[in-house]
Structure formats: structure tokens, C-alpha cells
Coordinates of C-alpha atoms and ligand atoms in Angstrom, one line a residue:
M3 CA 120.0 -4.4 -124.9
I4 CA 116.8 -3.5 -126.7
N5 CA 114.6 -6.2 -128.2
F6 CA 112.0 -5.0 -130.7
K7 CA 108.7 -6.8 -131.3
I8 CA 106.4 -5.6 -134.0
V9 CA 102.8 -6.8 -133.9
D10 CA 99.8 -6.2 -136.1
S11 CA 97.5 -4.2 -133.8
Y12 CA 97.0 -2.3 -130.5
D13 CA 95.2 -5.4 -129.1
E14 CA 98.2 -7.6 -129.8
I15 CA 100.5 -5.2 -127.9
G16 CA 98.3 -5.7 -124.8
V17 CA 98.1 -9.5 -125.2
L18 CA 101.9 -9.9 -125.6
A19 CA 102.7 -7.4 -122.8
S20 CA 100.2 -9.1 -120.4
K21 CA 101.9 -12.5 -121.0
M22 CA 105.2 -11.1 -120.0
V23 CA 103.8 -9.4 -116.9
A24 CA 101.7 -12.4 -115.9
E25 CA 104.9 -14.5 -116.0
I26 CA 106.7 -12.0 -113.7
I27 CA 103.7 -12.0 -111.3
S28 CA 103.6 -15.9 -111.3
K29 CA 107.2 -16.5 -110.7
N30 CA 107.9 -14.0 -107.9
S31 CA 106.7 -14.4 -104.4
N32 CA 106.4 -10.6 -103.9
P33 CA 106.2 -9.1 -107.4
V34 CA 106.8 -5.4 -107.8
L35 CA 105.4 -3.8 -110.9
G36 CA 106.3 -0.3 -112.2
L37 CA 103.2 1.0 -114.0
A38 CA 102.2 3.7 -116.5
T39 CA 99.0 5.5 -117.4
G40 CA 97.8 7.0 -120.7
S41 CA 96.0 5.2 -123.5
T42 CA 98.8 2.8 -124.3
P43 CA 98.7 0.4 -121.3
I44 CA 94.9 0.1 -121.1
G45 CA 95.0 -3.0 -123.3
L46 CA 97.7 -4.5 -121.1
Y47 CA 95.6 -3.8 -118.0
S48 CA 92.4 -5.3 -119.5
N49 CA 94.2 -8.5 -120.4
L50 CA 95.6 -8.7 -116.9
I51 CA 92.1 -8.3 -115.5
K52 CA 90.9 -11.0 -117.8
L53 CA 93.6 -13.4 -116.6
Y54 CA 92.6 -12.6 -113.0
N55 CA 88.9 -13.3 -113.8
E56 CA 89.9 -16.6 -115.3
K57 CA 91.7 -17.4 -112.0
K58 CA 95.0 -17.5 -113.8
L59 CA 96.6 -14.6 -111.9
D60 CA 96.7 -13.6 -108.3
F61 CA 97.5 -10.0 -107.3
S62 CA 97.3 -10.5 -103.5
K63 CA 101.1 -10.3 -103.2
V64 CA 101.7 -7.7 -105.9
S65 CA 103.0 -4.2 -105.1
T66 CA 103.0 -1.4 -107.7
V67 CA 104.8 1.9 -108.2
N68 CA 103.6 4.4 -110.8
L69 CA 105.7 6.6 -113.0
D70 CA 104.0 9.9 -112.4
E71 CA 101.1 12.1 -111.4
Y72 CA 99.9 15.5 -112.3
V73 CA 100.7 18.3 -109.9
G74 CA 97.6 19.9 -108.3
L75 CA 95.1 17.1 -108.9
E76 CA 93.6 15.5 -105.8
E77 CA 93.5 11.7 -106.0
D78 CA 89.7 11.6 -106.4
N79 CA 89.9 13.9 -109.4
P80 CA 88.9 11.7 -112.4
Q81 CA 91.8 13.1 -114.4
S82 CA 94.4 12.1 -111.8
Y83 CA 96.6 9.1 -112.4
K84 CA 95.6 7.6 -109.1
Y85 CA 92.0 7.6 -110.3
F86 CA 93.0 6.2 -113.6
M87 CA 94.8 3.3 -112.0
N88 CA 91.9 2.5 -109.7
E89 CA 89.5 2.5 -112.7
N90 CA 91.7 0.6 -115.1
L91 CA 93.3 -2.0 -112.8
F92 CA 93.3 -1.8 -109.0
S93 CA 89.5 -1.9 -108.4
K94 CA 89.2 -4.9 -110.8
V95 CA 91.7 -7.3 -109.3
N96 CA 92.6 -8.6 -105.8
I97 CA 95.4 -6.2 -105.2
D98 CA 95.8 -4.8 -101.7
I99 CA 95.4 -1.0 -102.3
K100 CA 98.0 -0.4 -99.5
N101 CA 100.6 -1.9 -101.7
T102 CA 99.9 0.5 -104.6
F103 CA 102.0 3.7 -104.7
L104 CA 101.8 6.8 -106.8
P105 CA 103.4 10.2 -106.2
N106 CA 101.0 12.6 -104.6
G107 CA 100.6 15.6 -106.9
A108 CA 98.4 17.4 -104.4
A109 CA 101.1 17.3 -101.7
E110 CA 101.7 20.7 -100.0
N111 CA 105.5 20.3 -100.2
L112 CA 106.2 18.9 -103.6
L113 CA 110.0 18.7 -103.1
E114 CA 109.5 16.6 -100.0
E115 CA 107.0 14.5 -101.8
A116 CA 109.5 13.8 -104.6
K117 CA 112.0 12.7 -102.0
R118 CA 109.4 10.6 -100.1
Y119 CA 108.5 8.9 -103.4
E120 CA 112.0 8.1 -104.4
N121 CA 112.5 6.6 -100.9
I122 CA 109.5 4.3 -101.5
L123 CA 111.1 3.2 -104.8
E124 CA 114.4 2.5 -103.1
S125 CA 112.7 0.6 -100.3
F126 CA 111.9 -2.2 -102.8
E127 CA 114.8 -4.6 -103.3
N128 CA 113.6 -5.2 -106.9
I129 CA 111.2 -3.6 -109.2
H130 CA 110.7 -6.6 -111.4
V131 CA 109.3 -4.8 -114.4
Q132 CA 108.7 -1.2 -115.4
I133 CA 105.9 -0.6 -117.9
L134 CA 106.4 2.4 -120.2
G135 CA 104.5 4.3 -122.9
I136 CA 106.4 7.0 -124.9
G137 CA 105.5 10.5 -125.9
S138 CA 105.7 11.4 -129.5
N139 CA 108.6 13.7 -128.4
G140 CA 110.4 10.7 -126.8
H141 CA 109.5 11.3 -123.2
I142 CA 109.2 8.5 -120.7
G143 CA 107.4 9.1 -117.5
F144 CA 107.2 12.9 -117.7
N145 CA 110.9 13.2 -118.5
E146 CA 110.6 15.7 -121.3
P147 CA 113.3 16.5 -123.9
F148 CA 115.6 19.2 -122.4
N149 CA 119.4 19.8 -122.1
E150 CA 119.4 18.1 -118.8
L151 CA 117.3 15.2 -117.4
N152 CA 116.5 14.3 -113.8
L153 CA 118.0 11.1 -112.4
Y154 CA 115.4 10.8 -109.5
T155 CA 111.8 11.7 -108.9
S156 CA 111.3 15.4 -109.5
I157 CA 108.8 18.1 -110.3
V158 CA 108.8 18.7 -114.0
D159 CA 107.3 21.2 -116.5
L160 CA 105.2 19.6 -119.2
K161 CA 106.1 20.6 -122.8
K162 CA 103.4 22.2 -125.0
E163 CA 103.2 19.0 -127.2
T164 CA 102.6 16.9 -124.1
I165 CA 99.9 19.3 -122.8
D166 CA 98.3 19.2 -126.3
A167 CA 98.5 15.4 -126.6
N168 CA 97.0 14.9 -123.1
S169 CA 94.2 17.5 -123.6
R170 CA 92.2 14.8 -125.3
F171 CA 91.5 13.5 -121.8
F172 CA 90.3 16.9 -120.5
E173 CA 87.4 19.2 -121.4
D174 CA 89.9 21.6 -123.0
S175 CA 93.7 22.1 -123.0
S176 CA 93.6 25.0 -120.4
M177 CA 92.6 22.3 -117.9
V178 CA 95.6 20.2 -118.4
P179 CA 98.1 20.7 -115.5
R180 CA 101.3 22.3 -116.5
K181 CA 103.4 20.4 -114.0
A182 CA 103.8 16.8 -113.0
I183 CA 105.8 14.8 -110.5
S184 CA 107.7 12.0 -112.3
M185 CA 110.2 9.3 -111.6
G186 CA 113.6 10.3 -113.1
I187 CA 115.7 8.4 -115.6
K188 CA 117.7 6.5 -113.0
S189 CA 114.5 5.6 -111.0
I190 CA 113.2 4.0 -114.2
L191 CA 116.4 2.2 -115.1
R192 CA 116.4 0.6 -111.7
A193 CA 113.8 -2.0 -112.8
D194 CA 115.0 -5.5 -113.7
K195 CA 113.1 -5.5 -116.9
I196 CA 111.5 -2.7 -119.0
I197 CA 108.6 -3.1 -121.4
L198 CA 107.9 -0.1 -123.5
M199 CA 104.7 -0.1 -125.7
A200 CA 103.8 2.2 -128.5
Y201 CA 101.1 2.3 -131.2
G202 CA 100.2 4.7 -134.0
E203 CA 102.2 6.7 -136.4
S204 CA 102.7 9.7 -134.0
K205 CA 105.2 7.6 -132.1
A206 CA 107.1 6.3 -135.2
K207 CA 109.9 9.0 -135.1
A208 CA 110.6 8.4 -131.4
I209 CA 110.7 4.7 -131.9
E210 CA 113.0 5.0 -134.9
Y211 CA 115.5 6.8 -132.7
L212 CA 115.5 4.0 -130.2
A213 CA 117.0 1.7 -132.9
N214 CA 120.1 3.7 -133.5
D215 CA 123.3 3.6 -131.4
K216 CA 123.1 7.0 -129.9
I217 CA 121.6 8.6 -126.7
S218 CA 120.4 12.1 -126.4
T219 CA 118.6 14.2 -123.8
D220 CA 116.4 15.3 -126.8
V221 CA 115.0 11.8 -126.8
P222 CA 114.8 10.8 -123.1
A223 CA 113.7 7.3 -124.0
S224 CA 117.1 6.8 -125.6
F225 CA 118.6 6.3 -122.1
L226 CA 116.9 2.9 -122.1
K227 CA 119.7 1.8 -124.3
L228 CA 121.9 1.7 -121.1
H229 CA 119.6 -1.0 -119.6
K230 CA 120.3 -4.7 -120.2
D231 CA 116.8 -6.0 -120.6
V232 CA 114.4 -3.7 -122.6
H233 CA 111.5 -5.0 -124.7
I234 CA 109.8 -2.6 -127.1
I235 CA 106.4 -3.8 -128.4
V236 CA 105.0 -1.7 -131.2
D237 CA 102.3 -1.9 -133.9
K238 CA 103.1 -1.5 -137.6
E239 CA 102.4 2.2 -137.6
A240 CA 104.8 2.9 -134.7
A241 CA 107.3 0.7 -136.4
K242 CA 107.0 2.5 -139.7
Y243 CA 110.7 3.8 -139.8
L244 CA 112.3 0.6 -138.3
K245 CA 114.5 -1.2 -140.8
Ligands
LIG6 C1 102.1 8.0 -118.3 C2 103.4 8.4 -118.8 C3 103.6 9.0 -120.2 C4 102.8 8.2 -121.3 C5 103.0 8.9 -122.6 C6 102.2 8.2 -123.7 O1 102.1 7.5 -117.0 O2 104.3 8.4 -118.0 O3 104.9 9.0 -120.5 O4 103.2 6.9 -121.3 O5 102.7 10.2 -122.6 O6 100.9 8.4 -123.5 P1 99.7 7.7 -124.3 O7 99.8 6.2 -124.0 O8 98.4 8.3 -123.9 O9 100.1 7.9 -125.8

């Protein structure tokens, strides 16, 4: 079931999501968080850091698994998602870095790496929550619209619109990797709870589709409708077409 929550601003998305994640961290003895990168979850992470600094949150028993990583970027590359996570969360809280997992996009054998990563996901009895952003084309993780979607962690080709959207983080679009390694749809649906956040008008069409009673590989996020506990937190612009 999908539960929609419309808030006034980007900041409020982060505050609300951080309350939900903080509750999960507090009530589980070994919390496992599925995390995302991109601009959307930065507000969530800064609110979690704030709660940690106020001594209201302890990350010492937290494990994390990330959705995806660019192929070809070493982890010390500032554009890599590993680097992003260190900068925006891991280095700012008392998490044990050994308990943080991302696919390795610089692995020599990427197919083996995808299998290794899926095994890591399966090694957790529960992933208590999966954080998601959404592409304006409806992608989640890097599961792009196509006639088929991957169930499990796979190597994927990024669509032109994703390369264009992500080029804002690079010097120019020719530097954006063309491939990524991403959790599949079933890997994502394994989580007990899913929190998808979106802000801005560019996401409004994709969010509108999530409110109808259809699923389509053209909107990969629509597969979230098969999950029993999905929370979508959006600002007014992203909610523009919701009735
Ligand atoms: C990031 C990810 C992507 C982003 C999506 C939205 O780990 O998996 O699906 O969530 O591309 O990106 P932003 O938040 O930058 O609009």
C-alpha cells in the first residue's frame, strides 16, 4: 500500500523522513538501512546528523546498504556514491564503516560484483527501511524504464535523461559514467518499509503515475505498488498532479 504525504518544502521532506528513520534506528537492536544518493536525501542525512549531534541517535549498531554505484569510478573519486555517502553521512556519525556497504563500481569482474553484492543484501535477515529518490523518468535505484527490469543487482545502462540530469554534479555531461551497478526491483522490495522522497516539478509526472492502480516497466517505481508499506513524501511541486 502506498501512503502519500505532501509537505510544504524540501526541508520538511528531510525532517519527516528523518523522524521515520530515527524511530527505526531506535527500536531495532541491529538496524539495517537501505540508502540512496543524489540531491533528494541530503536533507534527510543532515537531519539524522543533527539528531546524532544532539545525542538523540546512536549509529554504532547500524548497518547500511546502498542502492547503486557508477561503473568505473574508484571509491575515492569525489563523484562516486561511496564518496558521497562518506561526505554526507558516514563521516559525521558514529557508524562503523565496516558495516556500510555499496556495490564496487570499479570491480574488475562486474558480474561477479553484482552477485557478491546481492549476497550481501541477502545476508541481512531484514532490511528495516529502504530510502529512495526517483528519476523524472520513474527510475528507482538505476532501474531505468525498459521493456524488462532486473530483479536482482545488475549492471545497467543509464538513459540519456539520467545522464543529463546527473551531469549537474560533473564538470560536463561527457564525464558522467554511462553504466551503473544497481540493486534490482526485487532487491529493493525486500525491505520491510520503503520511504520514497521527491521534490520539484520535474518529478510530478512520475509521482502522478504512482497514484494510479497500474504497474508498468515504463515507470519502474510503479512496482513499489506491490509492497505493503510504502511512504511517499513529496513537496507541493512534485505533488502537482496528485488529486
Ligand atoms: C541514487 C539513485 C537515483 C536517485 C534519482 C533521483 O542513489 O538511486 O535513483 O534517487 O536519480 O536523484 P536526485 O535526488 O538527485 O533527483
